[in-house]
Coordinates of C-alpha atoms in Angstrom, one line a residue:
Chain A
X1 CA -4.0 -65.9 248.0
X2 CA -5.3 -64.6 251.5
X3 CA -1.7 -64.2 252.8
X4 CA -0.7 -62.5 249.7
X5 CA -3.1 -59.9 249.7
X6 CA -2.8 -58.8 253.8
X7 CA 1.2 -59.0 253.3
X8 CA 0.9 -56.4 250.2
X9 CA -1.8 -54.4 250.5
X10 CA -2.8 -52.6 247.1
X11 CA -1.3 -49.5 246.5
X12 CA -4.5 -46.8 246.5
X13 CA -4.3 -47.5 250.6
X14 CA -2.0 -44.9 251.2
X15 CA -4.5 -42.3 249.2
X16 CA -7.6 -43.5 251.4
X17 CA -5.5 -43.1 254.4
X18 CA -5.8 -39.3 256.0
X19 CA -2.4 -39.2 257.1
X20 CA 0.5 -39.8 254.8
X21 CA 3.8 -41.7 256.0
X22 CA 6.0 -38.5 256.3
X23 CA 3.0 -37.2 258.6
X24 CA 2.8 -34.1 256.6
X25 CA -1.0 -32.7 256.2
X26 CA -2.5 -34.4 253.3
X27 CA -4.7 -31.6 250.7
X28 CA -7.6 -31.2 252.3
X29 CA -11.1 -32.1 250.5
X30 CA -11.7 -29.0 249.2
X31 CA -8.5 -29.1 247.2
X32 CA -9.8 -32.9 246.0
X33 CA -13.1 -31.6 244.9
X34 CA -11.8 -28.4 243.1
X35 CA -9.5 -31.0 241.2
X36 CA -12.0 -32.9 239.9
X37 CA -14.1 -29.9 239.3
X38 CA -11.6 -28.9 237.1
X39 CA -11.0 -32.5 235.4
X40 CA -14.2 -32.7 234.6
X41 CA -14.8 -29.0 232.3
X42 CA -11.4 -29.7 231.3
X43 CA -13.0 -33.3 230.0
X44 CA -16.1 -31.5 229.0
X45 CA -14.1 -29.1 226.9
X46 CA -12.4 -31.6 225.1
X47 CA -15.9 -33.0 224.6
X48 CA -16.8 -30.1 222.7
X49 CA -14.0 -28.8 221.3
X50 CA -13.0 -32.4 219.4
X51 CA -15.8 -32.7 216.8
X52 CA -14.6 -28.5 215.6
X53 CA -10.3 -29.4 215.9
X54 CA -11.4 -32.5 213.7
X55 CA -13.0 -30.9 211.1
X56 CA -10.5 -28.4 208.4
X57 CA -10.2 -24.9 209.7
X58 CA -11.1 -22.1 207.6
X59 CA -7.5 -22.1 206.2
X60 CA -7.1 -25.5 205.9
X61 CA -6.5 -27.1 202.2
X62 CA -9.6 -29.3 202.1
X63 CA -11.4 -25.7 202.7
X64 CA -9.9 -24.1 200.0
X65 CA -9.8 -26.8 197.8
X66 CA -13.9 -26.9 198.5
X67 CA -14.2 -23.5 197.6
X68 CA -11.7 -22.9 194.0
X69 CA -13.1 -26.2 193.1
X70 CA -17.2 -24.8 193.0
X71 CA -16.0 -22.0 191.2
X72 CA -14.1 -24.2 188.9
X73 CA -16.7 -26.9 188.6
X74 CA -18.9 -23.7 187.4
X75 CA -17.3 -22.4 185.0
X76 CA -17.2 -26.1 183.6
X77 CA -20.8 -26.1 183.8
X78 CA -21.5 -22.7 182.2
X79 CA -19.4 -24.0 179.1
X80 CA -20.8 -27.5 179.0
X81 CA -24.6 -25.8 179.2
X82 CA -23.7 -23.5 176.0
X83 CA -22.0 -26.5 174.0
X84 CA -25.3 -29.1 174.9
X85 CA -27.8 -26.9 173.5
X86 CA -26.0 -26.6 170.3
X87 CA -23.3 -28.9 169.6
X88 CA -23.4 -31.2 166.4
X89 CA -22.0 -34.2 167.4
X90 CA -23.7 -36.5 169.8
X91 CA -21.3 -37.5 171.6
X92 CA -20.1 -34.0 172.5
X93 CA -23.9 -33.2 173.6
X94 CA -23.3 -36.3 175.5
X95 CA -20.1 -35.4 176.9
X96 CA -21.4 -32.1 177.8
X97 CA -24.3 -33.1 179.7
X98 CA -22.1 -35.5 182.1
X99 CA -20.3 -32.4 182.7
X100 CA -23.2 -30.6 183.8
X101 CA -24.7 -33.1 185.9
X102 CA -21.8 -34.5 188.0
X103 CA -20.0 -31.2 188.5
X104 CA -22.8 -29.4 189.8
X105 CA -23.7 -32.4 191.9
X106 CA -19.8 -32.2 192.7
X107 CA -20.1 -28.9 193.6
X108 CA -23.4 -29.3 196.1
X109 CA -21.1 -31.7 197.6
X110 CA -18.7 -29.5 198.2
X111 CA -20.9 -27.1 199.8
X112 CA -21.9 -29.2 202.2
X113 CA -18.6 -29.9 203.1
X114 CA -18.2 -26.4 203.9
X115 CA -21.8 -25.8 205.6
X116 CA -20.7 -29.3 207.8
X117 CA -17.2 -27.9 208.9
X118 CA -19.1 -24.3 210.4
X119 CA -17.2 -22.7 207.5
X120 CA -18.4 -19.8 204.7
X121 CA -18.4 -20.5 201.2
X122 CA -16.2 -17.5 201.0
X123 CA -12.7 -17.7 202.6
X124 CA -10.2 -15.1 203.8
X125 CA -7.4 -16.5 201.6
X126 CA -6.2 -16.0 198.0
X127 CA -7.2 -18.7 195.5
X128 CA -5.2 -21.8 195.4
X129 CA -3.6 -20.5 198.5
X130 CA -4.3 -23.3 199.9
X131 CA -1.7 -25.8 197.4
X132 CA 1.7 -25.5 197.8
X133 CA 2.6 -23.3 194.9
X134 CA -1.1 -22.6 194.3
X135 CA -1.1 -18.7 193.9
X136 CA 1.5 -18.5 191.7
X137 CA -0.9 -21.0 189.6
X138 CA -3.3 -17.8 189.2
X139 CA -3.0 -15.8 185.8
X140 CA -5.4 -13.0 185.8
X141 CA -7.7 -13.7 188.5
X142 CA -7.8 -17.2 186.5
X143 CA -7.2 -20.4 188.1
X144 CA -5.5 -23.2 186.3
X145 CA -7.1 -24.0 182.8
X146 CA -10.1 -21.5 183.2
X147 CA -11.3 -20.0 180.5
X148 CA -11.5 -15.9 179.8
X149 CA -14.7 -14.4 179.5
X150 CA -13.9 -13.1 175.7
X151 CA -13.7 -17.3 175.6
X152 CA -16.6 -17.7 176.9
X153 CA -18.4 -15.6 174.8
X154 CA -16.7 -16.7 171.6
X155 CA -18.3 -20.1 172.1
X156 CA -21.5 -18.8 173.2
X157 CA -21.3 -17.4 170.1
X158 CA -20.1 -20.4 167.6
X159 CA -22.3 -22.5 165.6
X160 CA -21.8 -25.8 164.0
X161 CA -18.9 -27.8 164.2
X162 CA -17.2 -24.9 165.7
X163 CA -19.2 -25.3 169.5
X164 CA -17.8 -29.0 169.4
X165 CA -14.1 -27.6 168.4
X166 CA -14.2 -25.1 170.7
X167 CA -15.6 -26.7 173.6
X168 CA -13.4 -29.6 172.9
X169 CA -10.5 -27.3 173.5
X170 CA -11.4 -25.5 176.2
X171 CA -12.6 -28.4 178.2
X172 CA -9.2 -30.2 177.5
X173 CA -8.1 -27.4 178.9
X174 CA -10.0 -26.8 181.7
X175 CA -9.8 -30.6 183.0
X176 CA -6.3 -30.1 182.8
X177 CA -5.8 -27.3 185.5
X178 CA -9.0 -29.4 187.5
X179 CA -6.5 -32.2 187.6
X180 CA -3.5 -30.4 188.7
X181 CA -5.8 -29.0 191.7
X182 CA -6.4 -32.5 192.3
X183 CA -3.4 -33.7 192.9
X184 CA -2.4 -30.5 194.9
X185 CA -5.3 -32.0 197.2
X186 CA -4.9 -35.3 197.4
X187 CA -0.9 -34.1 198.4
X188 CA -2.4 -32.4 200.9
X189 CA -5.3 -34.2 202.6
X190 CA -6.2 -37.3 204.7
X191 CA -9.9 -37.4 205.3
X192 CA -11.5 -39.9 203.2
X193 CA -14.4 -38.0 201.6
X194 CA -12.3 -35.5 200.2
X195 CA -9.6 -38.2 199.2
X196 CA -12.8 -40.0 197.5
X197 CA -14.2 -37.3 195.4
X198 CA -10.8 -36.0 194.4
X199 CA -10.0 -39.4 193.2
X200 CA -13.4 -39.9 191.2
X201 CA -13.0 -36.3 189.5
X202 CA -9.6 -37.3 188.3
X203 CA -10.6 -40.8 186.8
X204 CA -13.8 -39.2 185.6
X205 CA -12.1 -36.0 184.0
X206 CA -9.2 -38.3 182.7
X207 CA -11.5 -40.4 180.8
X208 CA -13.7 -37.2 179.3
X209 CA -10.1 -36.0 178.0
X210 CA -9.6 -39.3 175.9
X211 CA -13.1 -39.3 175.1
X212 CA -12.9 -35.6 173.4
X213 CA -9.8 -36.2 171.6
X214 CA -10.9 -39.1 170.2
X215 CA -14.1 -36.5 168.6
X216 CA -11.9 -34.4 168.4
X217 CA -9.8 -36.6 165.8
X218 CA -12.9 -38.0 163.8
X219 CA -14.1 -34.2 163.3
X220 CA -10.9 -33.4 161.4
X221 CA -11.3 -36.2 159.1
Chain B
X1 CA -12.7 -65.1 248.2
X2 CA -11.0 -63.5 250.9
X3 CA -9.6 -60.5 249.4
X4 CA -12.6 -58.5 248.9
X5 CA -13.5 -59.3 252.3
X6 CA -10.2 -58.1 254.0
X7 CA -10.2 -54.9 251.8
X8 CA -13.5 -54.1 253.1
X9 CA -12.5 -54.4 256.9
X10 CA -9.8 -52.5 255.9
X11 CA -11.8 -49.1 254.5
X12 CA -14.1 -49.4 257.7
X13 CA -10.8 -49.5 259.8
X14 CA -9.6 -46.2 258.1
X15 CA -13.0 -44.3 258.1
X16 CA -12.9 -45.0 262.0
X17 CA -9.6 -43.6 262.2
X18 CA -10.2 -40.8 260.3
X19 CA -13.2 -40.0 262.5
X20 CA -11.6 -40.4 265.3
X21 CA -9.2 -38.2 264.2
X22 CA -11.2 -35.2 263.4
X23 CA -12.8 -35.7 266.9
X24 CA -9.5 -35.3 268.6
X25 CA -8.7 -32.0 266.4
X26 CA -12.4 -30.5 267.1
X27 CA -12.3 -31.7 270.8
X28 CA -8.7 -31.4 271.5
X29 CA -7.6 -28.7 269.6
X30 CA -4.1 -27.6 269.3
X31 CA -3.0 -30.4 271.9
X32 CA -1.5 -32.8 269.5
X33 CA -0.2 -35.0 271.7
X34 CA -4.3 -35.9 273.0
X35 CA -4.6 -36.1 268.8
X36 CA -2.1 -38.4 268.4
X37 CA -2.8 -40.8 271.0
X38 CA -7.1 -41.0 270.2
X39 CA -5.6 -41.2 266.7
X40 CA -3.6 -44.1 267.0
X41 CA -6.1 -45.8 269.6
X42 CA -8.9 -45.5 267.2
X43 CA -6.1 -47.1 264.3
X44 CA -4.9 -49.9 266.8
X45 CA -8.2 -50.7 268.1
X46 CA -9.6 -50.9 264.4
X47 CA -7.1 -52.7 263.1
X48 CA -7.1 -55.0 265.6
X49 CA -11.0 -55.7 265.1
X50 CA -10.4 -55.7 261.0
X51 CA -7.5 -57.7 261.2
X52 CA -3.7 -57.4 260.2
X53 CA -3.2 -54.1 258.2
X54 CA -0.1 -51.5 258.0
X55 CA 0.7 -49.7 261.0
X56 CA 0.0 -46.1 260.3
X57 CA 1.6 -42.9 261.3
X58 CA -0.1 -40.5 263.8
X59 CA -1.2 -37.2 262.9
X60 CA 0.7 -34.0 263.1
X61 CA -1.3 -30.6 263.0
X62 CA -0.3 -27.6 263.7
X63 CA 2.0 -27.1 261.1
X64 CA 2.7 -24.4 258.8
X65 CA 1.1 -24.2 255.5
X66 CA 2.4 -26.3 252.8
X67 CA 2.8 -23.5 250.1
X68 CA 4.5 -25.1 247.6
X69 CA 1.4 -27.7 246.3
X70 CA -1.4 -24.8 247.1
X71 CA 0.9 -22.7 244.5
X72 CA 0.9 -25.7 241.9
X73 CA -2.7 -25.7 242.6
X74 CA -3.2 -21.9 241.9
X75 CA -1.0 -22.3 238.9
X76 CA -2.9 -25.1 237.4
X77 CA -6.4 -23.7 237.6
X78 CA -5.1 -20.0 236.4
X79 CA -4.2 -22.3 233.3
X80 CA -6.8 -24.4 233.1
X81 CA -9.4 -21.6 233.4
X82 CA -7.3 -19.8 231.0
X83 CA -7.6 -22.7 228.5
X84 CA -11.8 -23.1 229.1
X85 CA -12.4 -19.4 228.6
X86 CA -10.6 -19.7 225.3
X87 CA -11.9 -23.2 224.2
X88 CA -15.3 -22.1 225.4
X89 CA -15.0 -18.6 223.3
X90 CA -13.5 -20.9 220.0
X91 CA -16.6 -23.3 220.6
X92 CA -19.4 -20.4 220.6
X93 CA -17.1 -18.2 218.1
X94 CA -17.6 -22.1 216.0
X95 CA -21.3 -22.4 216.6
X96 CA -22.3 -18.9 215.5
X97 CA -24.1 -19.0 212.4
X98 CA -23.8 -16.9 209.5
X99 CA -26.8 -14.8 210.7
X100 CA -25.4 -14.4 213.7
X101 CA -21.9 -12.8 212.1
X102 CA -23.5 -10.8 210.0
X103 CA -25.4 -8.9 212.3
X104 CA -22.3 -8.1 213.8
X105 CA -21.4 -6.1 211.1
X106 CA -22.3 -2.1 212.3
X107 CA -25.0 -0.6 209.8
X108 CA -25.9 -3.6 208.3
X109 CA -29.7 -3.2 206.9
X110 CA -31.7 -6.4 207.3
X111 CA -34.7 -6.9 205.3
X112 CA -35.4 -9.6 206.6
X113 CA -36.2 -8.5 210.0
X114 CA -38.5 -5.4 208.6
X115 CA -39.5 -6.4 204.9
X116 CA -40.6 -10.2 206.0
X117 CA -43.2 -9.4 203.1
X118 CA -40.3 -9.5 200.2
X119 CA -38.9 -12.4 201.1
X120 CA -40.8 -14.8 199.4
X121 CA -38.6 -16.3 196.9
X122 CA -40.0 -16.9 193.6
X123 CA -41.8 -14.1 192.4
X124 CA -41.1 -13.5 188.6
X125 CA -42.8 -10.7 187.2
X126 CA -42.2 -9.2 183.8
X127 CA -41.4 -5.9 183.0
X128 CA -39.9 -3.0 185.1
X129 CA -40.4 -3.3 189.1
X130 CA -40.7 -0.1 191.2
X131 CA -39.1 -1.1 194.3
X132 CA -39.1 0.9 197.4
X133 CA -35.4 0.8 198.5
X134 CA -32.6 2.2 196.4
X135 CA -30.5 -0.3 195.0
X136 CA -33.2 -2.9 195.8
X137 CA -31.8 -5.9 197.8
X138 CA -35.5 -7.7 197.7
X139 CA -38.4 -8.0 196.1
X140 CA -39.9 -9.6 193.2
X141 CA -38.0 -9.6 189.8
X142 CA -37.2 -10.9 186.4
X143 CA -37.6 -14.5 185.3
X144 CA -34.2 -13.8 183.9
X145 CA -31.0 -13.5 186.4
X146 CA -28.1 -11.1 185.4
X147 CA -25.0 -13.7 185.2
X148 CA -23.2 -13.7 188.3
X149 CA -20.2 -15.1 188.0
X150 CA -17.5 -12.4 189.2
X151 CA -18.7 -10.1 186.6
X152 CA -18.0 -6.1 186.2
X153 CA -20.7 -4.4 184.3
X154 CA -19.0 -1.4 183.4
X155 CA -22.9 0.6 182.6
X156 CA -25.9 0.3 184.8
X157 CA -28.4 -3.1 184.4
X158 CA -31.8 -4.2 185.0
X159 CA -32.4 -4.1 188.8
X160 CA -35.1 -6.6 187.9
X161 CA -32.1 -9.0 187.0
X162 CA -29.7 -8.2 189.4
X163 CA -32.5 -8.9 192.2
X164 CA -32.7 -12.8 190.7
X165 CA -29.1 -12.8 191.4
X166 CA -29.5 -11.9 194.9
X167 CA -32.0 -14.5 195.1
X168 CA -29.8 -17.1 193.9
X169 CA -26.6 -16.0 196.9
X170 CA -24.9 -13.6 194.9
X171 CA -23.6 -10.1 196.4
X172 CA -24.4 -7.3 194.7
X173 CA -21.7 -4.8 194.3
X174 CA -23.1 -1.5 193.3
X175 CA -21.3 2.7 193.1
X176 CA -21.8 6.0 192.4
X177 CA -21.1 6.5 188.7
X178 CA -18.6 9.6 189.9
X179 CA -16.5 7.1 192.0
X180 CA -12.6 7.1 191.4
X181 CA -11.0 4.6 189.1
X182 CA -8.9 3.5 191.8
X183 CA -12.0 2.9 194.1
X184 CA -14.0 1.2 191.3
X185 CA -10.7 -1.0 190.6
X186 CA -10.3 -1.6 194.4
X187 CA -14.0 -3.1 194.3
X188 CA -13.7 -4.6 191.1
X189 CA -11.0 -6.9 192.4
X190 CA -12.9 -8.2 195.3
X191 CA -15.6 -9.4 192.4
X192 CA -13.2 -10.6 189.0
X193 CA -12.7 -14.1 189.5
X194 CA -15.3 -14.8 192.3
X195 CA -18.6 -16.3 191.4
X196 CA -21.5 -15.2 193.1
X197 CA -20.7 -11.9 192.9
X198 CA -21.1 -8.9 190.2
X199 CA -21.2 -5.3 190.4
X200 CA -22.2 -2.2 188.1
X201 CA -22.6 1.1 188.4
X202 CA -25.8 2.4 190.0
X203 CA -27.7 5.8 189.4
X204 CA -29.2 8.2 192.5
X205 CA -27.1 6.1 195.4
X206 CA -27.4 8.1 198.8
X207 CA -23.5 7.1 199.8
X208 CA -20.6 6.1 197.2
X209 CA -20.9 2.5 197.5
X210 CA -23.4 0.4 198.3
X211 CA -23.5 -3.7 198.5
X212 CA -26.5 -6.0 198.7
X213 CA -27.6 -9.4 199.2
X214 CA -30.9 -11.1 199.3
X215 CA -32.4 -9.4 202.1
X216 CA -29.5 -7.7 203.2
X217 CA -27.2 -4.5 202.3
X218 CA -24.7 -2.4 203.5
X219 CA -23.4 1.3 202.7
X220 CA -20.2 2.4 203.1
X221 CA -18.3 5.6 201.9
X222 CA -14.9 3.9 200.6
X223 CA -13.5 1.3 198.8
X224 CA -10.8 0.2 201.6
X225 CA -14.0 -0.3 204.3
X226 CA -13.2 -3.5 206.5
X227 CA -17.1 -3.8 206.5
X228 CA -17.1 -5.0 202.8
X229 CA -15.2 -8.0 202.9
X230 CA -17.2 -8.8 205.8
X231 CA -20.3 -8.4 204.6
X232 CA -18.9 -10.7 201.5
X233 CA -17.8 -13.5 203.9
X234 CA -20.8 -13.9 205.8
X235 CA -23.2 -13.4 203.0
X236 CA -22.0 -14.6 199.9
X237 CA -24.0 -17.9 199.2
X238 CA -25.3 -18.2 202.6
X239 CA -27.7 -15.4 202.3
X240 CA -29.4 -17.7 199.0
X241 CA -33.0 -17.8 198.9
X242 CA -32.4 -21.0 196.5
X243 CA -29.3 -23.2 197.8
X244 CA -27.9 -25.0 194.7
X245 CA -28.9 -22.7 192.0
X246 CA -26.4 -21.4 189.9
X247 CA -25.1 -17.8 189.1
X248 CA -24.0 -19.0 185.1
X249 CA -25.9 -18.5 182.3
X250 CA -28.6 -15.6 182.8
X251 CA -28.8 -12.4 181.6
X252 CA -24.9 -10.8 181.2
X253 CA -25.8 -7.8 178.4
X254 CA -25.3 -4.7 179.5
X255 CA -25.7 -2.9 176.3
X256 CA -29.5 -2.4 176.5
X257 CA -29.2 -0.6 180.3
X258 CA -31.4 -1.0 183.0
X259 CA -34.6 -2.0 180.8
X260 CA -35.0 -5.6 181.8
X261 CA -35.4 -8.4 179.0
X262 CA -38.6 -10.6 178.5
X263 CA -36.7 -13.7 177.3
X264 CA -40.3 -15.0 176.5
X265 CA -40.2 -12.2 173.5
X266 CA -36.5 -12.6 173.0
X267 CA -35.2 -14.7 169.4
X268 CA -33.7 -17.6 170.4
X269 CA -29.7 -17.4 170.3
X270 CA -27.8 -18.2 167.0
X271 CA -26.8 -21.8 166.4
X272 CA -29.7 -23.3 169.0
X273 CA -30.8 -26.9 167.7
X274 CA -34.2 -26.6 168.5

C-alpha cells in the first residue's frame, strides 16, 4: 500500500503545488479567494431563491386554479346557504349544509395556499387563464356551471319544493363546471396538496351529483 | 498506515518550497536565475528530508500577464454579480408584503396610519353613521354587510353596509353619478364576476372615481388609471379586518337607497322554515 501511494501521488498535489508543470504563473490568491467569494453568494443565492422557484408563480396554474376555485366554491356556498334555510326535503338541507361546510373550508385552504406561495388573492390574469382552453370556458364573466344573478335570486326567492328543484338544478350544474376545472388542474399540476384536494372535490362533488338526482327523482314521484 | 503519514511530509515539503520561493522573489527580485536555484534547493532539500515525492518544476517570473484566465475571471463575476443583483431583487421583490406594495401605490390614503382609532373591527351600530371621510373606507357600521360578490349597484347604498364589506376584504368601487357610460362600464368590468368587490354610485365625491378598502382608499380621475388595478391586487382580501368571512349573503337591495336596514326589525324572508 506504502509503495502505491509514493509511486502515484493523489491528484490535488499539483493544485497545492505553487508552480504548475508548464512553469507558467499559477492565479494568485487573490483570484482563489474572489472565487470562492463568489461560490459562496452564488450558493447563498440559491439558498434563498429555491424555497420562492419551488413554490407556483403568480401565473402559474395551481395559482389560478386557487383563486377561480374560491370564487367558485362561493357562489356554491351562497346557493347552498339560501336552499338550507328553507328547503323541504331533509336530505337536500343535508346536502346543502356539506356544501357549505367543506367548500368554505376548501376555500380557506385555498387561501392559504396563496398567502404560503407570497402571492395575492387577486391575480393579473383572466379567469381560467390558467387551463388550457380555460378562457374560452367563460360566458359572461361566468365560469363554467355558475349561476346568473337573476338565478340566484330566483331561488332566493322560491318556496317549497321549488328551493329543492331549483337548487338541485343549479348545483348539478354548478358541480359540473367545478369538475371540469378539476381536471383542467389535475392536467396541469404535480404538487401533492393541490393534486389531493382536487381529487377529494371531485369524489366529493361526484357523489353529491348522484345523491341530488336520486331527490331529485323521488320529488317527481 | 503509511499513507497519511507520507501525505503529510509531503504538504510540509511544499509549504517550505513555497516559502522559500517567495523569499527568493522578495529578496532576489527580478533575478530569476537566484529564484530558481533557492527554489529548487528549498524543493530538493525538502523532499529529500520528507521522502520520495515528484520532482517539481522551478519557477519562472517575470513574465507577462496571463490575460486570457483574468478575462474569464472578469467575465464570470460581471455574470455572476449580474445574476445576484437580480436573484437578490426577485428575493426582496418575493418577500414584500402586501402592505409594503400597496404603499407603493402614489396617493394612496392610509387610514390606518392616521385613523388607528377606526380600525377596530367589529363595531355594529344601527342606524345611520356620520362618518368623517367621504366615501368612508372605516369606521363602525351596520350589523348587515352589502353582498359583495362582483356586484354593480346601479343607485347609491347604505355606506353603513358597504363599510361591513370593507371589513370583510372587499374593494369598494365607488363614482361620480355624472361619469360616462363607457367609464362606468370600464369599472364595472374590473368588478362583474369578481367576488370581493362591488361598486355603486356615490353622491358629493371630490374626484370622479374613488376606490376603498378597509382602511385604505384611493382617488383617481379616470377609468383607464393603472393605479386601480393596483390598488385591487394588493388589497383585495388582504386588506380584511376578518380573514375567512364571506362577501355572500348580506344586504344586496338597492331599491331603498342609502338608508341602511335594521335586519332586527326586518320580516323574515318568504319561504324561511323557522
Amino acid at each position: 500500500m506504502t509503495t502505491v501511494a509514493n509511486d502515484a501521488p493523489p491528484p490535488d498535489t499539483d493544485g497545492a503545488v505553487a508552480v504548475a508543470p508548464s512553469g507558467r504563473r499559477r492565479f494568485g490568491t487573490a483570484w482563489l479567494a474572489a472565487a470562492i467569494v463568489v461560490g459562496l453568494l452564488l450558493g447563498l443565492l440559491a439558498g434563498l431563491l429555491v424555497p420562492s422557484l419551488r413554490t407556483p408563480g403568480d401565473d402559474a396554474p395551481e395559482a389560478g386554479f386557487a383563486r377561480d376555485m374560491s370564487l367558485h366554491h362561493a357562489q356554491a356556498v351562497e346557493m347552498a346557504m339560501i336552499t338550507y334555510a328553507k328547503a323541504v326535503d331533509p336530505r337536500t338541507r343535508t346536502i346543502a349544509y356539506d356544501i357549505v361546510m367543506a367548500q368554505q373550508n376548501q376555500i380557506g385552504t385555498m387561501q392559504r395556499w396563496l398567502q404560503e406561495w407570497r402571492l395575492s388573492p387577486t391575480g393579473s390574469q383572466p379567469r381560467m387563464a390558467w387551463m388550457t382552453g380555460g378562457a374560452e370556458l367563460v360566458q359572461n364573466g361566468l365560469m363554467p356551471g355558475m349561476a346568473t344573478t337573476e338565478e340566484i335570486d330566483a331561488l332566493r326567492a322560491a318556496t317549497g319544493e321549488n328551493v329543492d328543484k331549483m337548487f338541485i338544478t343549479l348545483m348539478t350544474k354548478h358541480h359540473l363546471g367545478g369538475l371540469h376545472m378539476v381536471d383542467g388542474i389535475l392536467a396541469e399540476t404535480h404538487r401533492p396538496e393541490v393534486t389531493a384536494l382536487a381529487t377529494a372535490m371531485k369524489t366529493g362533488q361526484q357523489n353529491e351529483i348522484t345523491a341530488m338526482h336520486q331527490i331529485e327523482v323521488d320529488l317527481d314521484k | 498506515m503509511s499513507t497519511p503519514q507520507s501525505g503529510g511530509n509531503r504538504s510540509s515539503a511544499v509549504s517550505a518550497a513555497k516559502k522559500a520561493a517567495a523569499a527568493a522573489k522578495s529578496t532576489a527580485g527580478a533575478n530569476t536565475a537566484a529564484g530558481r536555484t533557492a527554489a529548487s534547493k528549498a524543493t530538493a532539500k525538502a523532499a529529500a528530508k520528507g521522502g520520495p515525492r515528484r520532482p517539481v518544476t522551478p519557477v519562472k517570473v517575470g513574465q507577462g500577464r496571463n490575460w486570457g484566465p483574468i478575462a474569464l475571471f472578469v467575465a464570470v463575476g460581471v455574470i455572476a454579480a449580474m445574476i445576484i443583483g437580480y436573484g437578490a431583487y426577485y428575493v426582496y421583490q418575493g418577500s414584500q408584503s402586501w402592505e409594503d406594495k400597496a404603499s407603493s401605490i402614489s396617493g394612496l390614503i392610509n387610514y390606518r396610519k392616521t385613523r388607528p382609532d377606526l380600525m377596530k373591527s367589529g363595531q355594529h351600530q344601527q342606524g345611520t353613521v356620520t362618518y368623517d371621510m367621504n366615501p368612508p373606507a372605516v369606521g363602525p357600521h351596520n350589523p348587515s354587510w352589502q353582498r359583495c360578490l362582483g356586484d354593480v349597484y346601479a343607485a347609491p347604498i347604505a355606506t353603513e353596509h358597504a363599510v361591513h364589506s370593507l371589513e370583510h376584504g372587499a374593494v369598494w368601487i365607488t363614482y361620480r353619478p355624472d361619469l360616462s357610460k363607457d367609464q362606468v362600464d370600464k369599472l364595472a368590468a374590473k368588478v362583474r364576476g369578481n367576488d370581493f368587490m362591488l361598486m355603486s354610485p356615490f353622491d358629493g365625491l371630490d374626484k370622479p372615481i374613488s376606490l376603498q378598502a378597509w382602511g385604505y382608499q384611493l382617488k383617481v380621475d379616470n377609468a383607464n388609471d393603472g393605479r386601480i388595478d393596483e390598488f385591487v391586487r394588493d388589497l383585495r382580501q388582504n386588506a380584511t379586518a376578518e380573514p375567512g368571512v364571506a362577501c355572500s349573503s348580506g344586504d344586496y337591495v338597492t331599491a331603498t337607497g342609502t338608508t341602511p336596514r335594521d335586519m332586527s326589525q326586518a320580516q323574515p324572508p318568504a319561504g324561511t322554515g323557522g
